[in-house]
mmCIF file of C-alpha atoms in Angstrom:
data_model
loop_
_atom_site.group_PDB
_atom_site.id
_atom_site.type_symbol
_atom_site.label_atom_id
_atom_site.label_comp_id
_atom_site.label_asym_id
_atom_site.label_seq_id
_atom_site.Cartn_x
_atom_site.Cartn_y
_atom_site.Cartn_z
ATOM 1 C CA UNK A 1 46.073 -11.645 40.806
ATOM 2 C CA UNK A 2 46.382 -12.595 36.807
ATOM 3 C CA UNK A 3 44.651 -11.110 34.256
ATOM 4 C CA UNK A 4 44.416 -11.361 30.568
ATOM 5 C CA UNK A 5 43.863 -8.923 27.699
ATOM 6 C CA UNK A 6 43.173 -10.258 24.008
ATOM 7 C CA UNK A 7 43.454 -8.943 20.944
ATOM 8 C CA UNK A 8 43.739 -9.426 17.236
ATOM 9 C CA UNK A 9 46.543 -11.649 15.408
ATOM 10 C CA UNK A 10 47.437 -11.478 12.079
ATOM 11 C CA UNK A 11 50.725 -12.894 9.701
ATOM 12 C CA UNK A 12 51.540 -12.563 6.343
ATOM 13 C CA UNK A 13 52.606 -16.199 4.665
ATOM 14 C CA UNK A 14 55.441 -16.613 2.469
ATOM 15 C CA UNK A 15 55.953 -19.762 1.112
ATOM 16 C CA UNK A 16 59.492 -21.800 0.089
ATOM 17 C CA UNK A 17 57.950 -22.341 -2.959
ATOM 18 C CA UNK A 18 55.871 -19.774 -4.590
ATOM 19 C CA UNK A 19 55.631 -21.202 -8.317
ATOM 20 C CA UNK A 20 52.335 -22.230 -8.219
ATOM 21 C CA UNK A 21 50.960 -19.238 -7.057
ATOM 22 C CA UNK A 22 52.017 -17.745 -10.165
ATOM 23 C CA UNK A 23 53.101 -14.102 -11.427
ATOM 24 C CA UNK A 24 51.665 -12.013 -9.484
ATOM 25 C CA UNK A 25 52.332 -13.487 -5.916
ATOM 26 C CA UNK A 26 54.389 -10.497 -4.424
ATOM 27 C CA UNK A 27 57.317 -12.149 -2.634
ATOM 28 C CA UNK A 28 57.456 -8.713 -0.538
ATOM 29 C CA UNK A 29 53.335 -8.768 0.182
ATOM 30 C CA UNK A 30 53.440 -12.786 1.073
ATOM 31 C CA UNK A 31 49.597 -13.908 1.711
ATOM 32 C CA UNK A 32 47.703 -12.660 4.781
ATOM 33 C CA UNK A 33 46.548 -15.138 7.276
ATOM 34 C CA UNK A 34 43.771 -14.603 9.923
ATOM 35 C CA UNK A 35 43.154 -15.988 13.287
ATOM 36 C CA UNK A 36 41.288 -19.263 11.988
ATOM 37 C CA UNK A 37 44.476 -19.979 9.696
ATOM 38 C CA UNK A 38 46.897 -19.420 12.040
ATOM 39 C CA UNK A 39 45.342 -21.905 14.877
ATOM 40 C CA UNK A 40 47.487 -24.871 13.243
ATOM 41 C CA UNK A 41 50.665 -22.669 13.667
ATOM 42 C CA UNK A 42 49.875 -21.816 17.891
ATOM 43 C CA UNK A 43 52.876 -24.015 19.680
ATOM 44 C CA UNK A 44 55.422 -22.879 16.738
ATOM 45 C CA UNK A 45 54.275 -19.052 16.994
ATOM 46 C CA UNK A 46 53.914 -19.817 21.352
ATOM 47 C CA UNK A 47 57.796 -21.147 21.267
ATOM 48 C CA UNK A 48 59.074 -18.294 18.694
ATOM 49 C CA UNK A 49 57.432 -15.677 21.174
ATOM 50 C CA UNK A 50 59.403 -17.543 24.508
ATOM 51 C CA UNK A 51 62.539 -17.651 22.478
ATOM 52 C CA UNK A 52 62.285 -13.679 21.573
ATOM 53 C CA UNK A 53 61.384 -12.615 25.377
ATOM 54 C CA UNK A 54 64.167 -14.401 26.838
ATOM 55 C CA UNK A 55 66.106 -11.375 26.835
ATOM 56 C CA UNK A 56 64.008 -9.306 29.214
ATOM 57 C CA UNK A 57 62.158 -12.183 30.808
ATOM 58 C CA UNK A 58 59.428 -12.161 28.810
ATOM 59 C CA UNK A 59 58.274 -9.103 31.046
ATOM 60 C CA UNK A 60 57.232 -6.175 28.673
ATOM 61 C CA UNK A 61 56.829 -4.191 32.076
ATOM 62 C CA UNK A 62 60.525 -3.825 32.272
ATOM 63 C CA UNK A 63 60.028 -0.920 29.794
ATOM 64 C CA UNK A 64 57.661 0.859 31.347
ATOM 65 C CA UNK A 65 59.557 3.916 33.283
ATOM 66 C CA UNK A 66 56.525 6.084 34.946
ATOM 67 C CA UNK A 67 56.673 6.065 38.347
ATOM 68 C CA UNK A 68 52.558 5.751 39.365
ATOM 69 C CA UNK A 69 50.480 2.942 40.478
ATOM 70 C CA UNK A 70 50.183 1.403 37.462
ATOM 71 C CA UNK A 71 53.854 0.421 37.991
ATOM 72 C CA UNK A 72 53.443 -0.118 41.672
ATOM 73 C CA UNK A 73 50.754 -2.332 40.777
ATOM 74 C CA UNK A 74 51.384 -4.766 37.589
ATOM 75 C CA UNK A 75 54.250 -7.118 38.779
ATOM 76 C CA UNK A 76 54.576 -8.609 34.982
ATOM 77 C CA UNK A 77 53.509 -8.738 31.465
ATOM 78 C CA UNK A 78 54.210 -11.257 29.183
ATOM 79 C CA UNK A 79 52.936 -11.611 25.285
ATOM 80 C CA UNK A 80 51.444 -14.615 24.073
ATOM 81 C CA UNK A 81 48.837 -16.458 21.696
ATOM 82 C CA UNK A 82 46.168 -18.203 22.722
ATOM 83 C CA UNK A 83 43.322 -20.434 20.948
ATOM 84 C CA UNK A 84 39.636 -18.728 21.484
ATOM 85 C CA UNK A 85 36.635 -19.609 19.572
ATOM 86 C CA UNK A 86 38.656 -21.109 16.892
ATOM 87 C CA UNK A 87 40.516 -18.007 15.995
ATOM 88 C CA UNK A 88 44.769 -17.725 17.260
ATOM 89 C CA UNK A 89 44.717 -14.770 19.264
ATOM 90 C CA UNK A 90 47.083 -12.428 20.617
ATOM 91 C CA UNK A 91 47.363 -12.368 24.748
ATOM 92 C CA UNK A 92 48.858 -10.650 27.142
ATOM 93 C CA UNK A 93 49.416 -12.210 30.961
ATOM 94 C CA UNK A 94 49.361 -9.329 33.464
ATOM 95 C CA UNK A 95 50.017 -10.459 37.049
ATOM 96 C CA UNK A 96 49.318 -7.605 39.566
ATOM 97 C CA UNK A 97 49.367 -7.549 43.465
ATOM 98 C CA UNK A 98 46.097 -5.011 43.603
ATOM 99 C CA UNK A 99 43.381 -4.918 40.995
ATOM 100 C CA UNK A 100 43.820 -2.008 38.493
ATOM 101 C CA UNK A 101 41.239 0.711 38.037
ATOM 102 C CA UNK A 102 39.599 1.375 35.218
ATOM 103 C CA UNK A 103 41.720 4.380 34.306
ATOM 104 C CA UNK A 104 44.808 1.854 35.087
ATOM 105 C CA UNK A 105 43.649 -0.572 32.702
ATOM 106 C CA UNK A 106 43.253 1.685 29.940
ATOM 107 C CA UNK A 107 46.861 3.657 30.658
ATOM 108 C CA UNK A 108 47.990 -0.143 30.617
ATOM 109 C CA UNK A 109 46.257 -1.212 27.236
ATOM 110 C CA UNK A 110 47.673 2.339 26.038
ATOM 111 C CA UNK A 111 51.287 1.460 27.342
ATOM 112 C CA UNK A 112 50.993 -2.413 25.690
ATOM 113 C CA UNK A 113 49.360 -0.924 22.269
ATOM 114 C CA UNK A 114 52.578 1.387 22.123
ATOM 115 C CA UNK A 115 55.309 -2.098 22.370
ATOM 116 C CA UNK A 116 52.740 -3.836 19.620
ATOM 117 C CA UNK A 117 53.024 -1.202 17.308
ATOM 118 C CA UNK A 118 56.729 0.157 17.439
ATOM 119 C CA UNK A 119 58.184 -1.778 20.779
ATOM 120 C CA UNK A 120 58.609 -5.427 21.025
ATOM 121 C CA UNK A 121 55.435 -6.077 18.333
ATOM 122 C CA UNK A 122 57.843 -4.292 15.621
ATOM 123 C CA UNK A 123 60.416 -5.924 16.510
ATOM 124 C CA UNK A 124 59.180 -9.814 16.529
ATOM 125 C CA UNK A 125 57.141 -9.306 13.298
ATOM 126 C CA UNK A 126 60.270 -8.550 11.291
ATOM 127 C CA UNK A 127 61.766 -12.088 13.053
ATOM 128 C CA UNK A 128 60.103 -14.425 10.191
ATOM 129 C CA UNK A 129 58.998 -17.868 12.542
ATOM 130 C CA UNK A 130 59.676 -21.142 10.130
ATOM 131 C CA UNK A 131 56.636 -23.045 9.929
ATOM 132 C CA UNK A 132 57.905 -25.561 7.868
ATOM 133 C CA UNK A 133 56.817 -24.936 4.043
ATOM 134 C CA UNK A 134 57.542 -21.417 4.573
ATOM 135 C CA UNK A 135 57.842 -18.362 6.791
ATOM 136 C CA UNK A 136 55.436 -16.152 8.920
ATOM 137 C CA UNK A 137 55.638 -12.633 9.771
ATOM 138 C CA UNK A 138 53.396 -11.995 13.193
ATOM 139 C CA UNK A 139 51.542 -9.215 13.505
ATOM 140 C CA UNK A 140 50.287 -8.018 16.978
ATOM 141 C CA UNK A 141 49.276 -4.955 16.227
ATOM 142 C CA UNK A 142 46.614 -3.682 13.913
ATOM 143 C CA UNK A 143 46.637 -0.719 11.322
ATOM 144 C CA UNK A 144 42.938 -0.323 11.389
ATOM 145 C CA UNK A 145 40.606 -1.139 14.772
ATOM 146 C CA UNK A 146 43.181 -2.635 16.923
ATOM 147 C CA UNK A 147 42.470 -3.390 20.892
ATOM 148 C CA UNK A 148 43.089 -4.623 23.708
ATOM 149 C CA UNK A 149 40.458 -6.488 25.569
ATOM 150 C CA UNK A 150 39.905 -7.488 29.251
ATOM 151 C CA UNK A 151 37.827 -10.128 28.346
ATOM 152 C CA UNK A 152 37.036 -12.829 25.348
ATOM 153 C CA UNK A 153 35.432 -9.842 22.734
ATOM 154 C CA UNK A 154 31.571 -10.997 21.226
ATOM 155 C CA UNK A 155 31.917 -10.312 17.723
ATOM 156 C CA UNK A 156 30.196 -6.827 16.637
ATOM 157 C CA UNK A 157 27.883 -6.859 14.254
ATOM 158 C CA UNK A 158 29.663 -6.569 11.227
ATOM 159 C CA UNK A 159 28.711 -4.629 7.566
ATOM 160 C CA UNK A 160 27.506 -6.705 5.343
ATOM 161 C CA UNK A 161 30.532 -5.050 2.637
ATOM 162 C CA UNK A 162 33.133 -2.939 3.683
ATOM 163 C CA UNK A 163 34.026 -0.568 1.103
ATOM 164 C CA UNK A 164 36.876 -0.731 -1.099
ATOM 165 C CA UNK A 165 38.330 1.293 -4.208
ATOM 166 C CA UNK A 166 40.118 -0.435 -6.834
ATOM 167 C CA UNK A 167 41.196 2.830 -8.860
ATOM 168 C CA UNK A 168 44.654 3.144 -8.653
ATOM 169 C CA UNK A 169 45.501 -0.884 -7.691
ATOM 170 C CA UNK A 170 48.836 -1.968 -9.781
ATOM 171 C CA UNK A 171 47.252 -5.021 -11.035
ATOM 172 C CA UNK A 172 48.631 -7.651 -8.681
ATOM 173 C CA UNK A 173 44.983 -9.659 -7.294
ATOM 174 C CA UNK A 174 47.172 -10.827 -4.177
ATOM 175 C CA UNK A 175 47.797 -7.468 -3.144
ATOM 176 C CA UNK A 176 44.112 -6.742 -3.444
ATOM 177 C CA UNK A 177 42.792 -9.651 -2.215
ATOM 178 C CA UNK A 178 45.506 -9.222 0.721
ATOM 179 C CA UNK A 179 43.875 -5.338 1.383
ATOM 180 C CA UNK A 180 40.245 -6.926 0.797
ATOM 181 C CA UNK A 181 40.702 -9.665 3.541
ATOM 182 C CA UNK A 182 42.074 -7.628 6.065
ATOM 183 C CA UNK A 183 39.137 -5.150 5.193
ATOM 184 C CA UNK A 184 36.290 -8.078 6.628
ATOM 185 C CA UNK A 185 38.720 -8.915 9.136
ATOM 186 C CA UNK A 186 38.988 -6.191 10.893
ATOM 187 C CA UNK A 187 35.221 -5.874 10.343
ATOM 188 C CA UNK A 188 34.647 -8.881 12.289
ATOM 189 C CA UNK A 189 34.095 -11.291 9.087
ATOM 190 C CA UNK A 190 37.264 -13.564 9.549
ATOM 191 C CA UNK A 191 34.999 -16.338 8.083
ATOM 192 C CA UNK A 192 34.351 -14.463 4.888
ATOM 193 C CA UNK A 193 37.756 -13.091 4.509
ATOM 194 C CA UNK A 194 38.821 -16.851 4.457
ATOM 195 C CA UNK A 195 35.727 -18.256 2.211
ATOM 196 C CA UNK A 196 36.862 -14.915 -0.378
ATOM 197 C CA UNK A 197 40.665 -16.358 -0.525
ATOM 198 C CA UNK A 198 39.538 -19.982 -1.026
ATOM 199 C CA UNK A 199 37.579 -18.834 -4.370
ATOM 200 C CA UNK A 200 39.872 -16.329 -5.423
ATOM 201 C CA UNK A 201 42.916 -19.133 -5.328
ATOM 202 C CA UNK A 202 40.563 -20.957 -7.445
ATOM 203 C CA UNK A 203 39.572 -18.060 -10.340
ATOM 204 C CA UNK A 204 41.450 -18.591 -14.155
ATOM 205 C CA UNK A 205 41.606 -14.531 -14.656
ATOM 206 C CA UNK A 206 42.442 -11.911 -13.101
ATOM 207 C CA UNK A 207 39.282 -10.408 -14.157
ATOM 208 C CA UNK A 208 37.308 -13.108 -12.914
ATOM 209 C CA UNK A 209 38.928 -12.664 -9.396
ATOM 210 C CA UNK A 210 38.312 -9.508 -9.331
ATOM 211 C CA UNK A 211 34.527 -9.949 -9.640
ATOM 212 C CA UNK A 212 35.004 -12.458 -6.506
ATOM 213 C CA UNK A 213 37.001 -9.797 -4.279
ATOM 214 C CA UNK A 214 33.848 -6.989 -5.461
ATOM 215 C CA UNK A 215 31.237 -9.838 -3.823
ATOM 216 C CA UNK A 216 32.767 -9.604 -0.329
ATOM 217 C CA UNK A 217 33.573 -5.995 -0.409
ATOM 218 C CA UNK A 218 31.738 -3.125 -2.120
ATOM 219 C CA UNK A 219 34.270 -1.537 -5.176
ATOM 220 C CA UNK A 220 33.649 0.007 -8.191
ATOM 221 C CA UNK A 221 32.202 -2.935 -9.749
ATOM 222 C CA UNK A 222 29.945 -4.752 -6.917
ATOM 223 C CA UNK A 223 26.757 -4.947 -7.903
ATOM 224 C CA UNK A 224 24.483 -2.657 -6.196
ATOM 225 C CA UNK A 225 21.669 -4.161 -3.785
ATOM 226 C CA UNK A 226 18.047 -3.809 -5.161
ATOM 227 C CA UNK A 227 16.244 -0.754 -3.290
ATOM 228 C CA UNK A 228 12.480 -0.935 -2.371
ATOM 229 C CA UNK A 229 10.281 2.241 -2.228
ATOM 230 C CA UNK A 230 9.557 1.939 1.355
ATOM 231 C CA UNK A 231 11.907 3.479 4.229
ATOM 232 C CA UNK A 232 12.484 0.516 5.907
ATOM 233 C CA UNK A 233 13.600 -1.692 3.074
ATOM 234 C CA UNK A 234 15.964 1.146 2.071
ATOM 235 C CA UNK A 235 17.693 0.693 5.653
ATOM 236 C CA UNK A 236 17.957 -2.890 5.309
ATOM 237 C CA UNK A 237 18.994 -3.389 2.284
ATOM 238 C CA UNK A 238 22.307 -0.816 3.471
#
């Protein structure tokens, strides 16, 4: 039997040439790409994930030491990206000779969560894949809402802002508009996070830039929606 779990992929960009991104691109930040952004970069991310396997087979199974029927169970599992709505995905191939139970599944999605975060995921992140006109760093693992998923997710119903405080920022708008994208990302808003970078890329001032990030999330200096008298307004207009 095969299987496949999904989840969230995410890179940060650093390009050969960052003149014309001007002085305050932070060479150690690079520029966050999404799933949408990343779908022209799937065979060069799919061959630099089969070159970094080869050592253990590509199985991430081998490292897995309990001795229970999860590991009498799951033959292999090998990491991977795959294209899915339009979005570059992270997947993971699990071939098994009995179908898991849903306690096995989750005690799997634990184990694979564990080699994302500070296992093999740690590891091939910090190997930069050459795209070309620059570098990637790969992230399969998430800070915030990361997981695994049997199936292709439907996209939750997202807030219309995620909040965000720009107290204590250094100044830098990539940094912020770095935090701010991965904010509607992991909210579900991929589309937005993208549309906000566009227009920021395009702003004169760092000021005015600023007052693009504060439309897509809620800061200091959003502008606050209009509240009705009536209950039900109130709740929609949160």
């Amino acid at each position: 039997m095969q299987i496949k779990f999904y989840s969230t992929l995410t890179a940060d960009f650093f390009p050969n040439d960052p003149t014309d991104l001007g002085d305050s691109y932070d060479e150690s930040e690079g520029i966050p790409y999404i799933g949408e952004e990343l779908t022209g970069y799937r065979d060069i991310i799919r061959k630099a994930i089969q070159e970094d396997v080869k050592d253990f087979n590509g199985d991430l199974m081998q490292y897995y030491h309990e001795d229970d029927s999860l590991r009498s169970k799951v033959v292999r599992a090998v990491p991977g990206v795959d294209e899915v709505n339009g979005e570059l995905v992270g997947s993971l191939c699990v071939d098994t000779n009995a179908e898991l139970t849903a306690e096995e599944q989750a005690k799997l999605c634990d184990y694979i969560s564990g080699q994302y975060s500070d296992g093999w995921g740690e590891g091939f992140e910090q190997r930069e894949v050459d795209v070309g006109d620059g570098k990637l760093s790969v992230h399969f693992w998430q800070p915030t809402g990361f997981e695994l998923k049997r199936d292709v997710p439907e996209p939750e119903k997202a807030p219309s802002r995620p909040k965000m405080q720009l107290a204590g920022q250094d100044g830098n708008i990539f940094a912020i508009m770095g935090r701010a994208s991965r904010l509607l990302s992991d909210s579900g808003q991929a589309d937005k996070a993208k549309e906000m970078r566009g227009r920021v890329m395009d702003c004169l001032s760092y000021e005015a830039a600023l007052k693009v990030v504060s439309e897509y999330v809620e800061t200091e200096i959003s502008e606050k929606p209009k509240m009705t008298n009536t209950k039900h307004d109130r709740s929609e207009a949160r």
